[in-house]
PDB file of C-alpha atoms in Angstrom:
ATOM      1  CA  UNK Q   1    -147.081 -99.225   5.466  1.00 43.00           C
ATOM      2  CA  UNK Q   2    -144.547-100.688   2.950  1.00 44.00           C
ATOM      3  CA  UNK Q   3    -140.979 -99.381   2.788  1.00 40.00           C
ATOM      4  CA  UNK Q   4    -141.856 -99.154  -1.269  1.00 35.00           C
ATOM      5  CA  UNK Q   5    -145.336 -97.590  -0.997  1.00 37.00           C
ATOM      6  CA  UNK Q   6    -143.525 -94.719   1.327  1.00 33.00           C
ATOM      7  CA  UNK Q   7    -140.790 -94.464  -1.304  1.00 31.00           C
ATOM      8  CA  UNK Q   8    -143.101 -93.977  -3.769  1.00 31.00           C
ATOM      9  CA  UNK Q   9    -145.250 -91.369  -2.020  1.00 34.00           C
ATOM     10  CA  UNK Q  10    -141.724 -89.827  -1.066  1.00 31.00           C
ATOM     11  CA  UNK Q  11    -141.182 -89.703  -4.883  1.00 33.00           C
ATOM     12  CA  UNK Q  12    -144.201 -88.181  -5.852  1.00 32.00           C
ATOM     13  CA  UNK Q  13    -143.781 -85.428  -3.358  1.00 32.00           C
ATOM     14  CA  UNK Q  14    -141.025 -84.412  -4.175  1.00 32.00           C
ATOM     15  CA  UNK Q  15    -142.093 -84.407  -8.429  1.00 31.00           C
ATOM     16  CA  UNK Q  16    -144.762 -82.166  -7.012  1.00 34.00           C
ATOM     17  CA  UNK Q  17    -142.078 -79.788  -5.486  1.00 35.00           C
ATOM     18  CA  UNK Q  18    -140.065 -79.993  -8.233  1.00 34.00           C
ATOM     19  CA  UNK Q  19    -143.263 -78.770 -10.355  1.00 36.00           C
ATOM     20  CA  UNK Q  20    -144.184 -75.637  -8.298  1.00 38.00           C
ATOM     21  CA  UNK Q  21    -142.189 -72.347  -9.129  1.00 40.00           C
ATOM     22  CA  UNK Q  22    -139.867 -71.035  -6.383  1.00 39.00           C
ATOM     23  CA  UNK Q  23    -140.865 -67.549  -7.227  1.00 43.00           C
ATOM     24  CA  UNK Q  24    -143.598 -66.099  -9.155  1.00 49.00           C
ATOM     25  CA  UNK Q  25    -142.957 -62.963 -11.294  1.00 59.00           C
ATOM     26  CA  UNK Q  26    -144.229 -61.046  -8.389  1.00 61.00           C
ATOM     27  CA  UNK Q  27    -140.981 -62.547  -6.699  1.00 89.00           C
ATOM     28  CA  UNK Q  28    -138.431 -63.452  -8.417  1.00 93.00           C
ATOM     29  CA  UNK Q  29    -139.435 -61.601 -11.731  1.00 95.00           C
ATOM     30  CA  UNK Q  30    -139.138 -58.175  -9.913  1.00 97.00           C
ATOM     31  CA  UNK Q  31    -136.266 -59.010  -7.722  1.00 97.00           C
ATOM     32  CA  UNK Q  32    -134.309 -59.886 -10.935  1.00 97.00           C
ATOM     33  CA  UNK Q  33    -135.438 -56.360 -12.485  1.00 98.00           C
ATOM     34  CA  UNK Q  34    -134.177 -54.541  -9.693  1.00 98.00           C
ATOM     35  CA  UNK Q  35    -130.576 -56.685  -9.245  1.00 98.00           C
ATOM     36  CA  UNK Q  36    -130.358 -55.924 -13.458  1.00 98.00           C
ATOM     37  CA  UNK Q  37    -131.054 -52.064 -12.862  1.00 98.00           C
ATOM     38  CA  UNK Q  38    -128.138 -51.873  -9.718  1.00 98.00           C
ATOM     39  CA  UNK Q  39    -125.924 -53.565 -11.647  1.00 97.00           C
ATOM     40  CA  UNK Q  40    -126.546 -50.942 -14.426  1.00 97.00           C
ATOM     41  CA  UNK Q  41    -126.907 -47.520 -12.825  1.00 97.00           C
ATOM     42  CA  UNK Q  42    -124.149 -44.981 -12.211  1.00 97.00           C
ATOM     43  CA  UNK Q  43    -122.259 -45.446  -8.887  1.00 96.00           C
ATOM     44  CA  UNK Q  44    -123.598 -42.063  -7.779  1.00 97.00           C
ATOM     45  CA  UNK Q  45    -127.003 -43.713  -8.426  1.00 97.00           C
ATOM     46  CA  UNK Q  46    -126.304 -46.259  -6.292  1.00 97.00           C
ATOM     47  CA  UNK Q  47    -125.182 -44.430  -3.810  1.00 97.00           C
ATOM     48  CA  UNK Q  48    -128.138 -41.900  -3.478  1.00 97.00           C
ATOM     49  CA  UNK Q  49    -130.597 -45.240  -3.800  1.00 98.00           C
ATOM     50  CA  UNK Q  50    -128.968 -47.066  -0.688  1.00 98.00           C
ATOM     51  CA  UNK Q  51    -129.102 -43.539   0.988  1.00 97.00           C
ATOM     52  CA  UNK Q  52    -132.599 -43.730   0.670  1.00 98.00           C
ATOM     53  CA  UNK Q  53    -133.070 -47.436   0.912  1.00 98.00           C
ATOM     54  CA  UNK Q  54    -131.193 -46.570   4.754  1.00 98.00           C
ATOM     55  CA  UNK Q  55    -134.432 -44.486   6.045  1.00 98.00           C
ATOM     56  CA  UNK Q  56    -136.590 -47.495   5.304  1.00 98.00           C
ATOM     57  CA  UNK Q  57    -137.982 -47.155   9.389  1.00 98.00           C
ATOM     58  CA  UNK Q  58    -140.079 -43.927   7.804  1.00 98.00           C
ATOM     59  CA  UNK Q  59    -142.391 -46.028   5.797  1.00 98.00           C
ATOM     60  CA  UNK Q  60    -143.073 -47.720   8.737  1.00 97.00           C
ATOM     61  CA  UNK Q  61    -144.309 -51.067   7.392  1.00 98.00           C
ATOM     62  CA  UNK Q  62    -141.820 -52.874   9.221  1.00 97.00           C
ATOM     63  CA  UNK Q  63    -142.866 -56.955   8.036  1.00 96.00           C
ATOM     64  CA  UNK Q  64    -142.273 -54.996   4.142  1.00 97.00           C
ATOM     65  CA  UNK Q  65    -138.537 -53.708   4.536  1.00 98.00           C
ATOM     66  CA  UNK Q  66    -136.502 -51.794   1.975  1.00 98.00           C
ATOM     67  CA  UNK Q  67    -133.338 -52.610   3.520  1.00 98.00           C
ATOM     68  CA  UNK Q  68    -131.933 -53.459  -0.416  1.00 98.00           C
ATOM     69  CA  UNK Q  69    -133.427 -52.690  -3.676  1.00 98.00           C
ATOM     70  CA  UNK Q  70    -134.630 -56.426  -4.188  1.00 98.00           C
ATOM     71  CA  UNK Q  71    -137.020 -55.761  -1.293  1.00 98.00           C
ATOM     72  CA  UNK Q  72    -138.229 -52.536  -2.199  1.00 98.00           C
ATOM     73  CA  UNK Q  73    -139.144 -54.222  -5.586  1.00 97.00           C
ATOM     74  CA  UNK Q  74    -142.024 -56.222  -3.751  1.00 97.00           C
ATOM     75  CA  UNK Q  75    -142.675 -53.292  -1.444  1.00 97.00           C
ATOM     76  CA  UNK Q  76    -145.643 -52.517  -3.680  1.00 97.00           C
ATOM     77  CA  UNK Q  77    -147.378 -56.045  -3.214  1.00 95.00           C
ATOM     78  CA  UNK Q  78    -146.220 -56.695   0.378  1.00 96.00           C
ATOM     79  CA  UNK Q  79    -148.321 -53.633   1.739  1.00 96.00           C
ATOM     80  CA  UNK Q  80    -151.767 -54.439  -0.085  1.00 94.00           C
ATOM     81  CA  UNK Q  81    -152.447 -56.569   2.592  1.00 94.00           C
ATOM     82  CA  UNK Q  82    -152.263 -53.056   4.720  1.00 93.00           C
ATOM     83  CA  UNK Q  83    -155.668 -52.326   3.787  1.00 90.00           C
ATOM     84  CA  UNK Q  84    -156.576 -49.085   3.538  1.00 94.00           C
ATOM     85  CA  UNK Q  85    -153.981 -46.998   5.013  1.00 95.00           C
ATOM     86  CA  UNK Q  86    -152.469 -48.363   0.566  1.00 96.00           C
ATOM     87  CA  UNK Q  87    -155.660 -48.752  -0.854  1.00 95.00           C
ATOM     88  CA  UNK Q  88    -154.737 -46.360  -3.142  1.00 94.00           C
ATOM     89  CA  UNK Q  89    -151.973 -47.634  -5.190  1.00 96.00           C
ATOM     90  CA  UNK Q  90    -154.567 -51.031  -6.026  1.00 94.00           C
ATOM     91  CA  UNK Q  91    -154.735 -50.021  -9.808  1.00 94.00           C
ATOM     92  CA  UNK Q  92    -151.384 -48.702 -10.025  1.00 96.00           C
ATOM     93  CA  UNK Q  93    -149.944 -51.927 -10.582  1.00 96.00           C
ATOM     94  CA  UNK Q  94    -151.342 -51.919 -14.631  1.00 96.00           C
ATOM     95  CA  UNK Q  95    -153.228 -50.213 -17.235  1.00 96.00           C
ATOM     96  CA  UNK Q  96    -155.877 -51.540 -19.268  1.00 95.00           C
ATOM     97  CA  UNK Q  97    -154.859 -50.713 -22.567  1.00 97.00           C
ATOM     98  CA  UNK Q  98    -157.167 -52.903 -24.818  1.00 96.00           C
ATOM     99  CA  UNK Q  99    -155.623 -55.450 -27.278  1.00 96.00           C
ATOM    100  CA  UNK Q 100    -158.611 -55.530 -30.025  1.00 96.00           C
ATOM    101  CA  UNK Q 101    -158.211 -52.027 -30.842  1.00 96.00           C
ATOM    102  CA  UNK Q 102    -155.555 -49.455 -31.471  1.00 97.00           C
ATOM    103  CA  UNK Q 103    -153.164 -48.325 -29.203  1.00 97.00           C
ATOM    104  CA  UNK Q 104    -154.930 -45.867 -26.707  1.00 96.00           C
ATOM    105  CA  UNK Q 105    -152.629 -45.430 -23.188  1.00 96.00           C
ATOM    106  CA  UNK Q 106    -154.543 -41.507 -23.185  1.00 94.00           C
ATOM    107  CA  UNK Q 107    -157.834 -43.180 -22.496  1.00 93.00           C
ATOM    108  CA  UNK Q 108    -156.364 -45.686 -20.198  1.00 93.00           C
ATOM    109  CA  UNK Q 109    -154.798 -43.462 -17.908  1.00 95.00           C
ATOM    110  CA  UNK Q 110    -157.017 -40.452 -18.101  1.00 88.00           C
ATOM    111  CA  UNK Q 111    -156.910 -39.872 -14.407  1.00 90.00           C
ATOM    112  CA  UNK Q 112    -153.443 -40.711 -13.863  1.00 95.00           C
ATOM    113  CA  UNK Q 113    -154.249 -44.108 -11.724  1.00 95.00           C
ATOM    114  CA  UNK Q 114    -152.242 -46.589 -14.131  1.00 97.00           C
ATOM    115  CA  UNK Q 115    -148.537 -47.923 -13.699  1.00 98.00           C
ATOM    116  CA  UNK Q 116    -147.018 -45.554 -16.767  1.00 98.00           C
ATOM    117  CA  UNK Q 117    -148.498 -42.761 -15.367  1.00 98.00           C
ATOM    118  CA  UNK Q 118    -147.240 -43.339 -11.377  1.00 98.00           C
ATOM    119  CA  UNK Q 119    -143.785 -44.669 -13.255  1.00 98.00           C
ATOM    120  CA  UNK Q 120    -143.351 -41.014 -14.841  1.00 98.00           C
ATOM    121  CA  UNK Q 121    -145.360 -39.451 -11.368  1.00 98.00           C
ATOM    122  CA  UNK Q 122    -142.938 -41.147  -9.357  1.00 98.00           C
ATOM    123  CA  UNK Q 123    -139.987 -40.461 -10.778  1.00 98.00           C
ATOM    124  CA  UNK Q 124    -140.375 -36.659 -11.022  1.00 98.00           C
ATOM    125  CA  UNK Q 125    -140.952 -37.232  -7.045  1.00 98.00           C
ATOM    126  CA  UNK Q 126    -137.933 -39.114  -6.754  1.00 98.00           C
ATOM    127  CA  UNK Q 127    -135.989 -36.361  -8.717  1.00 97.00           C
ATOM    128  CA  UNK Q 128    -137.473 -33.512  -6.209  1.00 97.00           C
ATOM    129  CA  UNK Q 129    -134.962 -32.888  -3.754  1.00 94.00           C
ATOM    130  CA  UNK Q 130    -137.218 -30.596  -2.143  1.00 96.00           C
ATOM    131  CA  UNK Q 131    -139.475 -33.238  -1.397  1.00 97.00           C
ATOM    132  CA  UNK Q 132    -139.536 -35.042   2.205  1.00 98.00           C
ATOM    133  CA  UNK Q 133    -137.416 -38.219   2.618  1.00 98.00           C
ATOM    134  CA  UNK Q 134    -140.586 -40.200   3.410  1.00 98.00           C
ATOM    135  CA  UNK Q 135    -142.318 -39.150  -0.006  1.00 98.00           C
ATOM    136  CA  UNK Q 136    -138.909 -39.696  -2.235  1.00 98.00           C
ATOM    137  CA  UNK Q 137    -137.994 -43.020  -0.233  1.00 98.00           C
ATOM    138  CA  UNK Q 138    -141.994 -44.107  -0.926  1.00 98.00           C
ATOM    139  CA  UNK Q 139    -141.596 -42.944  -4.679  1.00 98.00           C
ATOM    140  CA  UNK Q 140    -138.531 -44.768  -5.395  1.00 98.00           C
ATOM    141  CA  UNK Q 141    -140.375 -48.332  -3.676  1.00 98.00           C
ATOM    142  CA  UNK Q 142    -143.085 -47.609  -6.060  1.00 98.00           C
ATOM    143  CA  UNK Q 143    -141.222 -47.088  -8.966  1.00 98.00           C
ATOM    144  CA  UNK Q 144    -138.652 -49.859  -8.720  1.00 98.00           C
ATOM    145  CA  UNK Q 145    -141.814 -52.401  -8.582  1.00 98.00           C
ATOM    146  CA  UNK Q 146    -144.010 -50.584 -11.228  1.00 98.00           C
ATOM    147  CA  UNK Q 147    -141.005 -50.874 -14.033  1.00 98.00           C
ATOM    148  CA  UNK Q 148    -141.315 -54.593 -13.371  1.00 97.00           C
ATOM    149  CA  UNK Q 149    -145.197 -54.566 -13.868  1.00 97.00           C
ATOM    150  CA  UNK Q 150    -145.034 -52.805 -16.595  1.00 98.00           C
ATOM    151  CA  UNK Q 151    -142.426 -55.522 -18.931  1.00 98.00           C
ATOM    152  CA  UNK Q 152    -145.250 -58.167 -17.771  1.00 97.00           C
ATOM    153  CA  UNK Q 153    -146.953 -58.064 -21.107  1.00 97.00           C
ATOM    154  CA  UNK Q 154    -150.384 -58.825 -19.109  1.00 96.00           C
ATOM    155  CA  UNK Q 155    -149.967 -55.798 -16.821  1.00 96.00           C
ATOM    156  CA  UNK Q 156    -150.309 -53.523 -19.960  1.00 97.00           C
ATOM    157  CA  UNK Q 157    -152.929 -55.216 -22.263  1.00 96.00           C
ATOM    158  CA  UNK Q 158    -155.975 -56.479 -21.640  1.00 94.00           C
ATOM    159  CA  UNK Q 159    -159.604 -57.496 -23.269  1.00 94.00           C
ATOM    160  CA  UNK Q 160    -161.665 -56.860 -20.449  1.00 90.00           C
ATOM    161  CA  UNK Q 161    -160.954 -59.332 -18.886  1.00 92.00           C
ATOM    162  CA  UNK Q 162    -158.593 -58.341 -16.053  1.00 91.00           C
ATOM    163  CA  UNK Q 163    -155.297 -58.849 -17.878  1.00 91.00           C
ATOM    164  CA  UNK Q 164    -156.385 -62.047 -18.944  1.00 91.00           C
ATOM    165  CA  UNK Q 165    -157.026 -63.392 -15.152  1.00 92.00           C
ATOM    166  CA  UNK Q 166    -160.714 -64.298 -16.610  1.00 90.00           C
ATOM    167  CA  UNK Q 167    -158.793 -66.627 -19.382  1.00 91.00           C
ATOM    168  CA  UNK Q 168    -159.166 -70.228 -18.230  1.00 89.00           C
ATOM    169  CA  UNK Q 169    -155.498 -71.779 -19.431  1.00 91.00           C
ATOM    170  CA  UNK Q 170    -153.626 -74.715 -18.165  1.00 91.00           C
ATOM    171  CA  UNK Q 171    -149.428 -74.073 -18.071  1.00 90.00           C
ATOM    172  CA  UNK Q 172    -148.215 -77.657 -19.822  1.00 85.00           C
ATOM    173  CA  UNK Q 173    -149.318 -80.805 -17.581  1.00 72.00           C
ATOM    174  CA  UNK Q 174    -148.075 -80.222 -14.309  1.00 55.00           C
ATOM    175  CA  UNK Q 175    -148.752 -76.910 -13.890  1.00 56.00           C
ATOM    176  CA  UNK Q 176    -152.461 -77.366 -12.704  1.00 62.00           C
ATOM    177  CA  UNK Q 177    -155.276 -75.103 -13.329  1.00 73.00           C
ATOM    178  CA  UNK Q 178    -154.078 -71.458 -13.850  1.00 87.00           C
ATOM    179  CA  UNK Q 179    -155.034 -67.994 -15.956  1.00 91.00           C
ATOM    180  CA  UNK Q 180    -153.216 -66.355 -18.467  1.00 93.00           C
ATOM    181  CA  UNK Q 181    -152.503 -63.372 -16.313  1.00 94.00           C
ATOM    182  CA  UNK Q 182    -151.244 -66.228 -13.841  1.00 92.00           C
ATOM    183  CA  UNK Q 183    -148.726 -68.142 -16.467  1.00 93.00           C
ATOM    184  CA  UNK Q 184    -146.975 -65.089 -17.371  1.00 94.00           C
ATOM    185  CA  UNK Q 185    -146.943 -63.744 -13.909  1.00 92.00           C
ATOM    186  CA  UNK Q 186    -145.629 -67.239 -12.186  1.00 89.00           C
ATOM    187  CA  UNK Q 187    -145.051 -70.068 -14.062  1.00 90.00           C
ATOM    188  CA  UNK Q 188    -143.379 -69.192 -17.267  1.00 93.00           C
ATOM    189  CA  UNK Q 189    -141.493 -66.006 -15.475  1.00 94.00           C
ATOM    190  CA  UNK Q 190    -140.189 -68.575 -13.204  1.00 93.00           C
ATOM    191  CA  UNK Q 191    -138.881 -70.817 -16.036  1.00 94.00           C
ATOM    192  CA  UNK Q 192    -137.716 -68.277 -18.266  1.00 96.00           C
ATOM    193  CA  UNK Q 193    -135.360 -66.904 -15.441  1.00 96.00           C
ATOM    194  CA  UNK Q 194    -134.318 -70.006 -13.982  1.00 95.00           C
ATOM    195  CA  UNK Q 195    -133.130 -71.081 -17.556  1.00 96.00           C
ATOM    196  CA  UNK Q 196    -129.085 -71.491 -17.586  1.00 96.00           C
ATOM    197  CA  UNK Q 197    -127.868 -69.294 -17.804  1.00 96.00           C
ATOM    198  CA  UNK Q 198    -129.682 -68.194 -14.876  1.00 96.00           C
ATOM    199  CA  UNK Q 199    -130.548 -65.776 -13.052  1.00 96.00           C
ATOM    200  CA  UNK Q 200    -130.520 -61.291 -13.333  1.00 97.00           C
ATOM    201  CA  UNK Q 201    -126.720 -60.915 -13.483  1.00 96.00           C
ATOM    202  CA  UNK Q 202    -126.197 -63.730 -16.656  1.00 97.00           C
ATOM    203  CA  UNK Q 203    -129.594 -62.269 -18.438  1.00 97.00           C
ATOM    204  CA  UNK Q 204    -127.463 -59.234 -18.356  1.00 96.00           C
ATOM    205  CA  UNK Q 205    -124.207 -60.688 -19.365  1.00 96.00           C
ATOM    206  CA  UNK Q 206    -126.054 -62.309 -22.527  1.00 94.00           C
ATOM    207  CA  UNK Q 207    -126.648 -58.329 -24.348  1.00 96.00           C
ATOM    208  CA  UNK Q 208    -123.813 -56.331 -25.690  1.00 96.00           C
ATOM    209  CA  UNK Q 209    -123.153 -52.781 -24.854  1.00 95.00           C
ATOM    210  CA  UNK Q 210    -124.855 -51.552 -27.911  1.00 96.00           C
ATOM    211  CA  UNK Q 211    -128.566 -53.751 -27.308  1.00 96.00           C
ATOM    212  CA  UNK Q 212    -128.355 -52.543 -23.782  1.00 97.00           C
ATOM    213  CA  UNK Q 213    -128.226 -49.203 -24.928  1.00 96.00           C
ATOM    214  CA  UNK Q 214    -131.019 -49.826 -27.575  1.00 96.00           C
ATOM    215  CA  UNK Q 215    -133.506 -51.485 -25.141  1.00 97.00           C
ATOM    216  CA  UNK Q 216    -132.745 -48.911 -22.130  1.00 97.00           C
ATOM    217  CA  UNK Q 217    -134.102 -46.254 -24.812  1.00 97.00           C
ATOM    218  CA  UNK Q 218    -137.664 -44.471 -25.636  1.00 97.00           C
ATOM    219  CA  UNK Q 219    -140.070 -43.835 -23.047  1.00 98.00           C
ATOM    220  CA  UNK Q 220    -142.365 -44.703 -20.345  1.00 98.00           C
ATOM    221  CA  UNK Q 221    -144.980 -44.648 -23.533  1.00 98.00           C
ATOM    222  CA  UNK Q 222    -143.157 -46.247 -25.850  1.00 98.00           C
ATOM    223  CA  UNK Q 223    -142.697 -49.406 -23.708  1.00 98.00           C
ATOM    224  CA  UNK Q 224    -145.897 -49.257 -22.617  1.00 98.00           C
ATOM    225  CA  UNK Q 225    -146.973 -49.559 -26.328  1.00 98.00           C
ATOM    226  CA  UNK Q 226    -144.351 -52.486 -26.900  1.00 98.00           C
ATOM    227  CA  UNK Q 227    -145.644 -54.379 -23.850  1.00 98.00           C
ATOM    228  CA  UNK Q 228    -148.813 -53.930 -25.039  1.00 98.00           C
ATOM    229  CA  UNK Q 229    -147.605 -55.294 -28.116  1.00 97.00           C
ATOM    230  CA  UNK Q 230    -146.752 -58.416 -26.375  1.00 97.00           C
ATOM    231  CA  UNK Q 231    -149.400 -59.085 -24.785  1.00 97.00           C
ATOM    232  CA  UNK Q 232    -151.672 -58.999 -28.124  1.00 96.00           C
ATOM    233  CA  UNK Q 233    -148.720 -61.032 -30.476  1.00 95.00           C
ATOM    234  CA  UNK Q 234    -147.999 -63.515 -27.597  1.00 95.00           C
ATOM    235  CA  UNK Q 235    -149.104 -63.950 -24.364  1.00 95.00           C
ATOM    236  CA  UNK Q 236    -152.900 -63.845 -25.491  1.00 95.00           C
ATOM    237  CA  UNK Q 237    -152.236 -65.278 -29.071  1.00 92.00           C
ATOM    238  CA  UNK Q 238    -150.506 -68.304 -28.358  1.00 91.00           C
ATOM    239  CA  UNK Q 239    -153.199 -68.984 -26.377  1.00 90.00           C
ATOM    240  CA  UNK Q 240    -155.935 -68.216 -27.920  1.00 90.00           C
ATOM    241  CA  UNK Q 241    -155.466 -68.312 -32.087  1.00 84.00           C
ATOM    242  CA  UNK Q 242    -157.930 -64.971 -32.069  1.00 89.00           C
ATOM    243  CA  UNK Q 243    -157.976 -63.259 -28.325  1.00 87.00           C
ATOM    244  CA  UNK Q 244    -160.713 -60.721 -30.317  1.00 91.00           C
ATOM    245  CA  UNK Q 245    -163.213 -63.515 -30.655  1.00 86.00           C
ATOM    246  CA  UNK Q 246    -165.306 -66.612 -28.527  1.00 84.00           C
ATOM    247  CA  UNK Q 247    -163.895 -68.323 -25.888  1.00 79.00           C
ATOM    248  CA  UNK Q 248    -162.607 -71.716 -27.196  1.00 84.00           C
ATOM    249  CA  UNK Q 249    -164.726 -74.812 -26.543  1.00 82.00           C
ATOM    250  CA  UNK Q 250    -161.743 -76.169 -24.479  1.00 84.00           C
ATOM    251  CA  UNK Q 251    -159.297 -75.089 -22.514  1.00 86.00           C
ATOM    252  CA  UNK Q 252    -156.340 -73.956 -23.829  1.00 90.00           C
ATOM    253  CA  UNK Q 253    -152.814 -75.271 -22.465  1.00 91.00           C
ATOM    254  CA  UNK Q 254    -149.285 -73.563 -23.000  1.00 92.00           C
ATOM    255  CA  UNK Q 255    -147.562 -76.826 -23.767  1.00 92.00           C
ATOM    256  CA  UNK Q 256    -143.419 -77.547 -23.593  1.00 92.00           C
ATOM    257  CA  UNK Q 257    -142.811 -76.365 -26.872  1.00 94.00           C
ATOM    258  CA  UNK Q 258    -144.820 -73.159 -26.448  1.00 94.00           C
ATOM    259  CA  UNK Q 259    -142.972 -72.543 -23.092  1.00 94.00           C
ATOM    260  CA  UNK Q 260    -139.840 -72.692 -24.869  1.00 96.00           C
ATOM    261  CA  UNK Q 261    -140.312 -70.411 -27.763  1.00 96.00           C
ATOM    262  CA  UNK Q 262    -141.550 -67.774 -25.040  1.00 96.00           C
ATOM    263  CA  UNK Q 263    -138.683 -67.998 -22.951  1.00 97.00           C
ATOM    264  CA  UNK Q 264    -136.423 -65.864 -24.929  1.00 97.00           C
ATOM    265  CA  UNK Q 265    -138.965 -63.128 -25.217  1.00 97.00           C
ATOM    266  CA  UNK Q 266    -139.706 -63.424 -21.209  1.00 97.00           C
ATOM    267  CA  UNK Q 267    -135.765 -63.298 -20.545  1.00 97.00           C
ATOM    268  CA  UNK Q 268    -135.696 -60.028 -23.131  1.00 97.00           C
ATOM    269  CA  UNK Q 269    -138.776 -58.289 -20.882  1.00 97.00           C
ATOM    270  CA  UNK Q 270    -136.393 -58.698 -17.368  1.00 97.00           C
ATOM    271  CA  UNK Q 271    -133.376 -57.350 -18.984  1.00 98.00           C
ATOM    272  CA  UNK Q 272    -135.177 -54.406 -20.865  1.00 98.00           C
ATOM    273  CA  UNK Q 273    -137.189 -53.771 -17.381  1.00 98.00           C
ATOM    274  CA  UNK Q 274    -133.908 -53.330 -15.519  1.00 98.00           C
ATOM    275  CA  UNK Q 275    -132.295 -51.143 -18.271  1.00 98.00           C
ATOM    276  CA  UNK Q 276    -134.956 -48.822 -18.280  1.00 98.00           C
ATOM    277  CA  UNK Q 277    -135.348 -48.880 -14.223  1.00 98.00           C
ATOM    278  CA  UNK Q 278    -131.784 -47.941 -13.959  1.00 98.00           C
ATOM    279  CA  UNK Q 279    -131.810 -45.366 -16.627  1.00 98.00           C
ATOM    280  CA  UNK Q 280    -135.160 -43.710 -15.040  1.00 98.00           C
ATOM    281  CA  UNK Q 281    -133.164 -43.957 -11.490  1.00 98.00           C
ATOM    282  CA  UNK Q 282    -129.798 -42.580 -13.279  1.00 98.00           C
ATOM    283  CA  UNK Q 283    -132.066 -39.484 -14.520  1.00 97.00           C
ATOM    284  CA  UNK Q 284    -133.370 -39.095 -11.556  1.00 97.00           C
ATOM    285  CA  UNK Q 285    -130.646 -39.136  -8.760  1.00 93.00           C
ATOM    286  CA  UNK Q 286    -127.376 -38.906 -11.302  1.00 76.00           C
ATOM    287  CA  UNK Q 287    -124.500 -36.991 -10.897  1.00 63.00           C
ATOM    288  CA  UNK Q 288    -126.364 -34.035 -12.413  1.00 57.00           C
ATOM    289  CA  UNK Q 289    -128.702 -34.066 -10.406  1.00 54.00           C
ATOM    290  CA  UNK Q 290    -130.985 -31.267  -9.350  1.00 46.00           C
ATOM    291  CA  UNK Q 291    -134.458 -30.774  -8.236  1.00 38.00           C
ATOM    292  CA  UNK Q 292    -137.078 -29.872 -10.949  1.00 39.00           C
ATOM    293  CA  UNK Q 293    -136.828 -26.530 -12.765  1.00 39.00           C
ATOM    294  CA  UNK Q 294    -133.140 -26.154 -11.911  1.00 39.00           C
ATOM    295  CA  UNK Q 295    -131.090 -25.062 -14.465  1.00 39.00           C
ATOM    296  CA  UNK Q 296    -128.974 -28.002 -15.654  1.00 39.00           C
ATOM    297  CA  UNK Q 297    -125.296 -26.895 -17.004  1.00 33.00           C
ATOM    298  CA  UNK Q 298    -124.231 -28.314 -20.020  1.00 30.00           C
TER     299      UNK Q 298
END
């Protein structure tokens, strides 16, 4: 073969690289929620989360170690393949809350098997120091991986159509066939966070004191209604111009500029994920802490 036909095929392979994200959201996204939320809790948080993080043999799931708080933030994912000793947790990853009509997280979550509902479940379990290590360690995997599902707009709105996983989309031109559910999950997370300035710690440094304290505010149901919120004003409307009616004739494709303009609001949904995981955490296990019911001295 030619030395310039192998240079070329050289060339193209490594444009094709180039083109594929080095971590989906499920990756990097929730890694850089949990590196945000250490940076930001209390040092007696941290301390009583690598206590826990130190019995990481109980869970035994040895090939899905919690040996530091960015690997307990894919815990979650890494043990679906377990089958069904996990089969439980499946739909705690999201909540389909749908976009086309008011804001209804009640009906969503009536029996508790959604990811606000196991946030707030898992905290109070993470809180309960009467609780065995096993179940608080377990809790605190869960919960570090759910506050990142939840500030992915498509994990907490939907139009029945799986978090928009059934939306056909296309992610610019070298992206390839994807899903909606898909962009926002891997290729635009990816983008957004590899951005300079990159990465969890300079997302961070970009927010003053007073909109950390701002975003790290309200509750599990009040983000779950501004998530929601994103999902129906972005992620499925620019898109699809009306996400409530037909499918469009063609396929829709989140082109450079689009990418751009969502970048921002991806970048915001990291930094307010970690805020709130390390102020959940910092209620939780802070310095006055105590196990449910006990008398807290003011």
């Amino acid at each position: 073969m030619p030395n310039r036909i192998i240079v070329t095929l050289l060339g193209l392979l490594a444009l094709l690289g180039a083109a594929a994200p080095a971590h989906a959201y499920w990756e990097y996204g929730h890694e850089s929620v949990a590196r945000i939320a250490w940076e930001q809790m209390r040092p007696n948080t941290r301390h009583q989360v690598g206590e826990l993080l130190r019995q990481g043999r109980l869970l035994e799931t040895p090939d899905c170690p919690v040996a530091t708080i960015e690997q307990a933030s894919l815990w979650a994912d890494c043990i679906k393949p377990l089958g069904d000793r996990f089969a439980y947790a499946y739909s705690w990853h999201y909540q389909n809350v749908d976009v086309c009509k008011p804001f209804d997280l009640k009906s969503a979550c009536k029996d508790g098997n959604c990811v606000s509902a196991q946030i707030e479940r898992n905290a109070r379990l993470i809180a309960d120091t009467k609780v065995p290590v096993r179940e608080r360690l377990t809790a605190l995997a869960f919960i570090v991986h759910f506050v990142g599902d939840l500030h992915q707009p498509m994990h907490a709105g939907d139009h029945q159509d799986l978090g928009g996983n059934r939306v056909a989309a296309n992610y610019g031109v070298v992206g390839g066939r994807a899903n909606l559910h898909g962009i926002w999950d891997g290729w635009l997370a990816e983008r957004a966070i590899s951005t300079p300035p990159s990465g969890p710690s300079a997302i961070l440094a970009g927010l003053s004191a007073e909109e950390r304290s701002r975003l790290a505010a309200g509750s599990v149901e009040d983000w779950s209604r501004e998530m929601w919120s994103k999902a129906r004003d972005l992620a499925y409307k620019t898109m699809l111009p009306d996400p409530c009616g037909p499918a469009p004739a063609e396929r829709p494709v989140l082109d450079e500029a689009e990418v751009r303009a969502m970048i921002p609001e991806v970048r915001a949904n990291i930094a307010a994920g970690g805020l709130r995981l390390a102020r959940l955490l910092d209620d939780a296990l802070g310095p006055d802490h105590r196990a449910p019911g006990q008398k807290r001295d003011r």
